[in-house]
PDB file of C-alpha atoms in Angstrom:
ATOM      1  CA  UNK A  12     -26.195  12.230 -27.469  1.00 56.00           C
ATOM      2  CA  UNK A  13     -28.601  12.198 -24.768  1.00 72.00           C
ATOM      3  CA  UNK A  14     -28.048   8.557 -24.288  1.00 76.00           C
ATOM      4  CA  UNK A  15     -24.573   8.824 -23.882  1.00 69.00           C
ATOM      5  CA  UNK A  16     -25.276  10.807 -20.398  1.00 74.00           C
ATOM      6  CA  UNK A  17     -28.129   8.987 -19.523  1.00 82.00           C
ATOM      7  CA  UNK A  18     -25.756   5.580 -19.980  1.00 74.00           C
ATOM      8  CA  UNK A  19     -22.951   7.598 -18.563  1.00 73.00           C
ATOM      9  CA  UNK A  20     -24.778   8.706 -15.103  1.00 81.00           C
ATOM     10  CA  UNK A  21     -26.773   4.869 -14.654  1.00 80.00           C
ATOM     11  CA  UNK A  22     -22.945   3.498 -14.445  1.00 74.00           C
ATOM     12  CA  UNK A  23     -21.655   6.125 -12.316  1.00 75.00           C
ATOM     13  CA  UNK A  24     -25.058   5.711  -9.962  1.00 85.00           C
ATOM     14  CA  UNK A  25     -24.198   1.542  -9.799  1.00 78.00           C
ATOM     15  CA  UNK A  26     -20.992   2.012  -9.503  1.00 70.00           C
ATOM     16  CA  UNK A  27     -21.318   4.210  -6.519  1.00 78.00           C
ATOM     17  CA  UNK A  28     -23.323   2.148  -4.991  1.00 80.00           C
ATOM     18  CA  UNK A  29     -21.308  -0.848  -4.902  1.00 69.00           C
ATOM     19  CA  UNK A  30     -18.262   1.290  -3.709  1.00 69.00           C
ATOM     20  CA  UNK A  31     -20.472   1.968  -1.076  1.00 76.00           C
ATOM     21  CA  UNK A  32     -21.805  -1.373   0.263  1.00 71.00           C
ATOM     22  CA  UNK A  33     -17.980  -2.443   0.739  1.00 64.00           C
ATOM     23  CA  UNK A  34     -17.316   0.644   2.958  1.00 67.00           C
ATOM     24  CA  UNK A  35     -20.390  -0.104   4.699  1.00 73.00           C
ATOM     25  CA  UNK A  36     -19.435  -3.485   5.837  1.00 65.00           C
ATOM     26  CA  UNK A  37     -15.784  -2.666   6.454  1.00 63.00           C
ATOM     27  CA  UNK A  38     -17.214  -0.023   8.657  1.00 66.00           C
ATOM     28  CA  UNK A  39     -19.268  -2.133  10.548  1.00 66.00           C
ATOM     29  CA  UNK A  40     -17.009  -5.099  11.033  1.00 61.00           C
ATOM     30  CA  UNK A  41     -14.010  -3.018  11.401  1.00 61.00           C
ATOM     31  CA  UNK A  42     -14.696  -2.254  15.251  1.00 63.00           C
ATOM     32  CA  UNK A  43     -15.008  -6.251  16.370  1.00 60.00           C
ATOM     33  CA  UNK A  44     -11.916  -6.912  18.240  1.00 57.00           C
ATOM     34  CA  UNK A  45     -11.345 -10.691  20.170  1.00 60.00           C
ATOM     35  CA  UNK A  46     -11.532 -11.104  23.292  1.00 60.00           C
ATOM     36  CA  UNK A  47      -8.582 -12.690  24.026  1.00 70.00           C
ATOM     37  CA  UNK A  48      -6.322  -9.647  22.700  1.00 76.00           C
ATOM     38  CA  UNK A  49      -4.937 -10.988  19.392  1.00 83.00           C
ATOM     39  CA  UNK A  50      -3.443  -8.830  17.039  1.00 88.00           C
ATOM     40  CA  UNK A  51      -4.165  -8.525  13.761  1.00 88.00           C
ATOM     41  CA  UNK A  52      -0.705  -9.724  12.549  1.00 92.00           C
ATOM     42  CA  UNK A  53      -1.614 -12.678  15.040  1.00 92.00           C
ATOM     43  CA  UNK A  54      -5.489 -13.436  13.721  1.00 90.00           C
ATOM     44  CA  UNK A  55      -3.642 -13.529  10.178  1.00 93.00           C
ATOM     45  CA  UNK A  56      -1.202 -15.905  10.953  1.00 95.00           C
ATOM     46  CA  UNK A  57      -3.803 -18.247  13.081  1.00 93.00           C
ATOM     47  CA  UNK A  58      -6.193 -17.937  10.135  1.00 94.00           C
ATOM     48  CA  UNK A  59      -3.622 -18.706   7.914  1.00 96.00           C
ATOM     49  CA  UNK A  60      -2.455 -21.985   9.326  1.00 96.00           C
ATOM     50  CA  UNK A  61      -5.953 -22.949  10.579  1.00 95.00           C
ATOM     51  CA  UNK A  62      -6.470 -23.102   6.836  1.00 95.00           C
ATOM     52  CA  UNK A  63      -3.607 -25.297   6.043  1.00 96.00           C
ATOM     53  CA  UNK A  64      -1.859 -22.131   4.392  1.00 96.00           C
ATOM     54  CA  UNK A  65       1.843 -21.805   5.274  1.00 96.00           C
ATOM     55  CA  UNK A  66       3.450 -20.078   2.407  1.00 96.00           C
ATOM     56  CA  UNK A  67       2.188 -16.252   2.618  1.00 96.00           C
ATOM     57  CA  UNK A  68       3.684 -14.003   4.345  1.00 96.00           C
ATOM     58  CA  UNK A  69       1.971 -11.497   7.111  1.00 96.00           C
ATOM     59  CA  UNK A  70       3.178  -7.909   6.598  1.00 95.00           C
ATOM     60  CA  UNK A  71       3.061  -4.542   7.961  1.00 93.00           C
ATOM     61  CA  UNK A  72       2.135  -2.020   5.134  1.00 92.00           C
ATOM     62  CA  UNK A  73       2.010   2.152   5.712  1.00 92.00           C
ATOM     63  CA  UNK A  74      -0.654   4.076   5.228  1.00 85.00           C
ATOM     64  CA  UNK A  75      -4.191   3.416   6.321  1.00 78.00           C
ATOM     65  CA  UNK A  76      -7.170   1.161   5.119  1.00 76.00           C
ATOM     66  CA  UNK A  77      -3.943   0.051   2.676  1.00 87.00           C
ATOM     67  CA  UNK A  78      -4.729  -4.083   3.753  1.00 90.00           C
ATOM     68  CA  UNK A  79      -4.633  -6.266   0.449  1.00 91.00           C
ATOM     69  CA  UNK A  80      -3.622  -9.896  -0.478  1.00 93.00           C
ATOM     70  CA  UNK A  81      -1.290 -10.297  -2.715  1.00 91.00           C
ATOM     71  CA  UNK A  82      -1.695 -13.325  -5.048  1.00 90.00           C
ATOM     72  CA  UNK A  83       1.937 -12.778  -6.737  1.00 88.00           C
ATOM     73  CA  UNK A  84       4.089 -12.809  -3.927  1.00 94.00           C
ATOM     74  CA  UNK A  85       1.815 -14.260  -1.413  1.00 94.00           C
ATOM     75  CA  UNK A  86       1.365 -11.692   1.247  1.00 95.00           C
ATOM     76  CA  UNK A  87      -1.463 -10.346   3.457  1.00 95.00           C
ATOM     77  CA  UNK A  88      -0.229  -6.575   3.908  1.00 95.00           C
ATOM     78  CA  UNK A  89      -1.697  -5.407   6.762  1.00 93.00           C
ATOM     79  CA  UNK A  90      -2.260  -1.369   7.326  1.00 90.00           C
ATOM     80  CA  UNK A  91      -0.022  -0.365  10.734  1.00 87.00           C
ATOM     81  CA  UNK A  92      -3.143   0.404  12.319  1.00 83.00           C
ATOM     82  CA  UNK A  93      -4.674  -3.787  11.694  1.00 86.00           C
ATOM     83  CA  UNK A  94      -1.453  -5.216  11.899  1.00 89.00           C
ATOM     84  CA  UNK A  95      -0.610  -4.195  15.605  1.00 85.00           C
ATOM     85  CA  UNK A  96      -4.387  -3.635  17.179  1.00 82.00           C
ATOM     86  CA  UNK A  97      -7.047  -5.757  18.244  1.00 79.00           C
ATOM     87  CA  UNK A  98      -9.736  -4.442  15.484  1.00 70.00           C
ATOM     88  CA  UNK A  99      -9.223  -7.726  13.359  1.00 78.00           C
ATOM     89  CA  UNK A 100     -12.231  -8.299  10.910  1.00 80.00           C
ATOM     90  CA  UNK A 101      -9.598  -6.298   8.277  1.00 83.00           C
ATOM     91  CA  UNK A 102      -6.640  -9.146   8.772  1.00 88.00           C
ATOM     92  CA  UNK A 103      -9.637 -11.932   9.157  1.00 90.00           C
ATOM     93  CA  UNK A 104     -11.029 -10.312   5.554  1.00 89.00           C
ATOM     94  CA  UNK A 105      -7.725 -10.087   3.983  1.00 93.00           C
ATOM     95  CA  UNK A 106      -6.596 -13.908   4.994  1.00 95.00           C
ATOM     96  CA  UNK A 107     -10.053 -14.887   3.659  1.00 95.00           C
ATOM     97  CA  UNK A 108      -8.939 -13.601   0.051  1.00 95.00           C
ATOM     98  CA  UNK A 109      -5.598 -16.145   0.434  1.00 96.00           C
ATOM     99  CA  UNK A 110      -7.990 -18.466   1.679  1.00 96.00           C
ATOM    100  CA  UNK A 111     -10.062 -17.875  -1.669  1.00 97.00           C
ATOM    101  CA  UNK A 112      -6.589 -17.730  -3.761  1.00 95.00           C
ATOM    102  CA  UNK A 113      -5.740 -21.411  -2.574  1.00 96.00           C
ATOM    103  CA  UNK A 114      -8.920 -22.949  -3.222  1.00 96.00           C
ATOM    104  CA  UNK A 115      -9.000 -21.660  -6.492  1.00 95.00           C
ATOM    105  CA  UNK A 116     -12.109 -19.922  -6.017  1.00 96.00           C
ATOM    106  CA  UNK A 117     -13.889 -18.951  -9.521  1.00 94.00           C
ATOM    107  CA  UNK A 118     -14.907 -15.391  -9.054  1.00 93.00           C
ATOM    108  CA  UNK A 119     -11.531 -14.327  -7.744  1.00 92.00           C
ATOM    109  CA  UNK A 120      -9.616 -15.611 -10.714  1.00 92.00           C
ATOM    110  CA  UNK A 121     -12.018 -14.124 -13.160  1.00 91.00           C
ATOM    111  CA  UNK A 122     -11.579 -10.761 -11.020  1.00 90.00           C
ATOM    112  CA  UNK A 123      -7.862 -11.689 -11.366  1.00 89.00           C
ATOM    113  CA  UNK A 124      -7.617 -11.840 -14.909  1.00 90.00           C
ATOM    114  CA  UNK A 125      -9.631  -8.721 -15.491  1.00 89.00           C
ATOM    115  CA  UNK A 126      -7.071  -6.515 -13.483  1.00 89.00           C
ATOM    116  CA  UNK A 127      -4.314  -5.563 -16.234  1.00 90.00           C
ATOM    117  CA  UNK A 128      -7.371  -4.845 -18.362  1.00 90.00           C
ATOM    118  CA  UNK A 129      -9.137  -2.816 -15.349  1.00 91.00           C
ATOM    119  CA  UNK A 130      -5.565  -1.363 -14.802  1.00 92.00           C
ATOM    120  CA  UNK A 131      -5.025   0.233 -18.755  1.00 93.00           C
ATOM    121  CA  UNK A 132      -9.114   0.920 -18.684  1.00 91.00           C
ATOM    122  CA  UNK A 133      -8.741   3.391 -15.435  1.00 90.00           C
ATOM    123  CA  UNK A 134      -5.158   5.016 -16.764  1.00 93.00           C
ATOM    124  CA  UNK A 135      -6.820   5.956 -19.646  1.00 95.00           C
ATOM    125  CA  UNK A 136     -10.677   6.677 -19.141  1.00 92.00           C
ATOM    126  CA  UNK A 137     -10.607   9.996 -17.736  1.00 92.00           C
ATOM    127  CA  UNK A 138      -8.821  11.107 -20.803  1.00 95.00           C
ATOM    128  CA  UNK A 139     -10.915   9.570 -23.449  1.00 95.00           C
ATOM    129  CA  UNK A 140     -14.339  10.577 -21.419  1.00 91.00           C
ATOM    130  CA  UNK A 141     -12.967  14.697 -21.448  1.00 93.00           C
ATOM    131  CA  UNK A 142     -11.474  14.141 -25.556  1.00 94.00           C
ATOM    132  CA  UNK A 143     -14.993  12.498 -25.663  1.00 92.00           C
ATOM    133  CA  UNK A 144     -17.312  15.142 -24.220  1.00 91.00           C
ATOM    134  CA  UNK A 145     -15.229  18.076 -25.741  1.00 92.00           C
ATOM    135  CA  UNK A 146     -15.413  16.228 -29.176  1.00 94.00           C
ATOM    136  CA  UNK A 147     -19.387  15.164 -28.861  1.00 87.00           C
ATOM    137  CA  UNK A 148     -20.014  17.176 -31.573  1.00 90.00           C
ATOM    138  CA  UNK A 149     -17.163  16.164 -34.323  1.00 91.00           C
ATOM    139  CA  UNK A 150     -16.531  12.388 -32.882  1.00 92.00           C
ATOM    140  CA  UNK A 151     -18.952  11.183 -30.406  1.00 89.00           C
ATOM    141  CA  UNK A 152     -18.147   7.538 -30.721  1.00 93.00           C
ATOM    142  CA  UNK A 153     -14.816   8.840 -28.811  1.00 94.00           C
ATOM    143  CA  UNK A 154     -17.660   9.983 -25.829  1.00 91.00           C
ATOM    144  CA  UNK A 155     -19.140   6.381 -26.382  1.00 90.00           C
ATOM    145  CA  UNK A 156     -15.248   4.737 -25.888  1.00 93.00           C
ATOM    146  CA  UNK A 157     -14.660   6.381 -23.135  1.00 92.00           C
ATOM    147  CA  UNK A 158     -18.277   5.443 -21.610  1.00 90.00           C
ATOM    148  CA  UNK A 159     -17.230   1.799 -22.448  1.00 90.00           C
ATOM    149  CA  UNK A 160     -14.346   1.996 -20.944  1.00 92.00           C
ATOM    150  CA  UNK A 161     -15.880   3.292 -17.309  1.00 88.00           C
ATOM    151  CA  UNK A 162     -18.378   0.674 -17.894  1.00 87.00           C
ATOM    152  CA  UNK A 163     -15.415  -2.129 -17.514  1.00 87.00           C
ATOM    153  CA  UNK A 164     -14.385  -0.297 -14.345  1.00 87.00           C
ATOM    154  CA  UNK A 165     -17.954  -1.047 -13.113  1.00 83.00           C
ATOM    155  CA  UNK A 166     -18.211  -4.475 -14.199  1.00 84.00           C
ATOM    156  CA  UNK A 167     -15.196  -5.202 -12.560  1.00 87.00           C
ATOM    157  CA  UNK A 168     -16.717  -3.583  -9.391  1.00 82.00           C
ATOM    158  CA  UNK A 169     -19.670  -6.153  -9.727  1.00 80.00           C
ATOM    159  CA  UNK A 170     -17.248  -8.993 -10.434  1.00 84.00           C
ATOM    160  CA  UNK A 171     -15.313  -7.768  -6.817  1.00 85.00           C
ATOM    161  CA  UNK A 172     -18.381  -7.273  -4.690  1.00 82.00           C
ATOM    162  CA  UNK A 173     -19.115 -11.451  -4.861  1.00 86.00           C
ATOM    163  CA  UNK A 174     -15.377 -11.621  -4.035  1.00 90.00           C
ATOM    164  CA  UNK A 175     -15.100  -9.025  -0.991  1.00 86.00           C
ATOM    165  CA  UNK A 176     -18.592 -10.651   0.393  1.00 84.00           C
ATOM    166  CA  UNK A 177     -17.215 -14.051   0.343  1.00 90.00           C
ATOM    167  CA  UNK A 178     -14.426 -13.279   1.837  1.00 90.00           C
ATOM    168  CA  UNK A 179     -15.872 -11.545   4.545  1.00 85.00           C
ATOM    169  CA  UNK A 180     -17.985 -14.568   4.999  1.00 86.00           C
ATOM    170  CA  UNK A 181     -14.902 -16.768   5.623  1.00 91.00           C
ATOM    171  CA  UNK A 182     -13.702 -14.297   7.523  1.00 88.00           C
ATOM    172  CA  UNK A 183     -16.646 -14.321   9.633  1.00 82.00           C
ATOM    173  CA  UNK A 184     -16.795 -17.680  10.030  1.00 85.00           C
ATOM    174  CA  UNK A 185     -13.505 -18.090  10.939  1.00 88.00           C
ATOM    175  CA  UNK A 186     -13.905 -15.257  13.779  1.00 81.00           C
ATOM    176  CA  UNK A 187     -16.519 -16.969  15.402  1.00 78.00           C
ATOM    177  CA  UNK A 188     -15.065 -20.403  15.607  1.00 81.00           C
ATOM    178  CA  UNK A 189     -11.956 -18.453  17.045  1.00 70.00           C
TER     179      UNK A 189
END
């Protein structure tokens, strides 16, 4: 049993830790407006185009720190606080994952496929880790499931970070040829 929770704790400990190198970096890159006053509705679009991409939409989307791409309908949704200010590393960052979605870039699609399975792994692990640790005794592979199944949560977190830094990268790039 003692395994389980040492297995248990190393994944929550990594998994941590990746969650917080993204928030780190969006921190720090967050706070980089342009100097010549571009929105970040605007950067998205410029981005966009400079990039030969004309069919995804820029959006406005509630709620804050809320900015995705959207492969399925191609959009770049934009928190209300990106979309209309001059803090534009987010809209740069989220343009650089459309960027990523039209060169067909390998770790993004792998991260894409993953999701649905990410998606029933998360609705259900919570469950199957408290059945798990209240059943140790009678049915511990049902602690060992639900260990597994937090473990795909993680990998997918590994499989993201290569995918958030590149797309900071283009982002990045992009920003300073701008």
């Amino acid at each position: 049993m003692s395994m389980y929770w040492i297995l248990f704790i190393g994944i929550a400990i990594i998994s941590y830790i990746v969650q917080a190198s993204l928030q780190s970096k969006f921190k720090k890159y967050s706070k980089m407006p342009l100097s010549n006053g571009m929105t970040g509705k605007e950067v998205a679009e410029k981005m966009l185009h400079d990039n030969g991409i004309y069919d995804v939409r820029v959006t406005s989307t509630p709620g804050m720190l809320t900015d995705h791409y959207n492969p399925a309908n191609k959009t770049v949704n934009l928190s209300e606080g990106v979309y209309g200010s001059n803090s534009v590393a987010a809209a740069a960052h989220e343009c650089g994952h459309a960027v990523q979605h039209a060169r067909a870039y390998a770790p993004l699609k792998m991260r894409s496929a993953l999701v649905p399975v990410v998606q029933f792994s998360s609705s259900i692990m919570t469950w199957v880790l408290l059945g798990g640790i209240l059943m140790v005794n009678t049915f511990p592979q049902l602690l060992l499931a639900g260990i597994c199944l937090f473990a795909m949560t993680t990998l997918f977190s590994f499989i993201t970070l290569p995918v958030e830094i590149n797309a900071s990268h283009r982002a990045l790039v992009w920003l300073s040829k701008a």
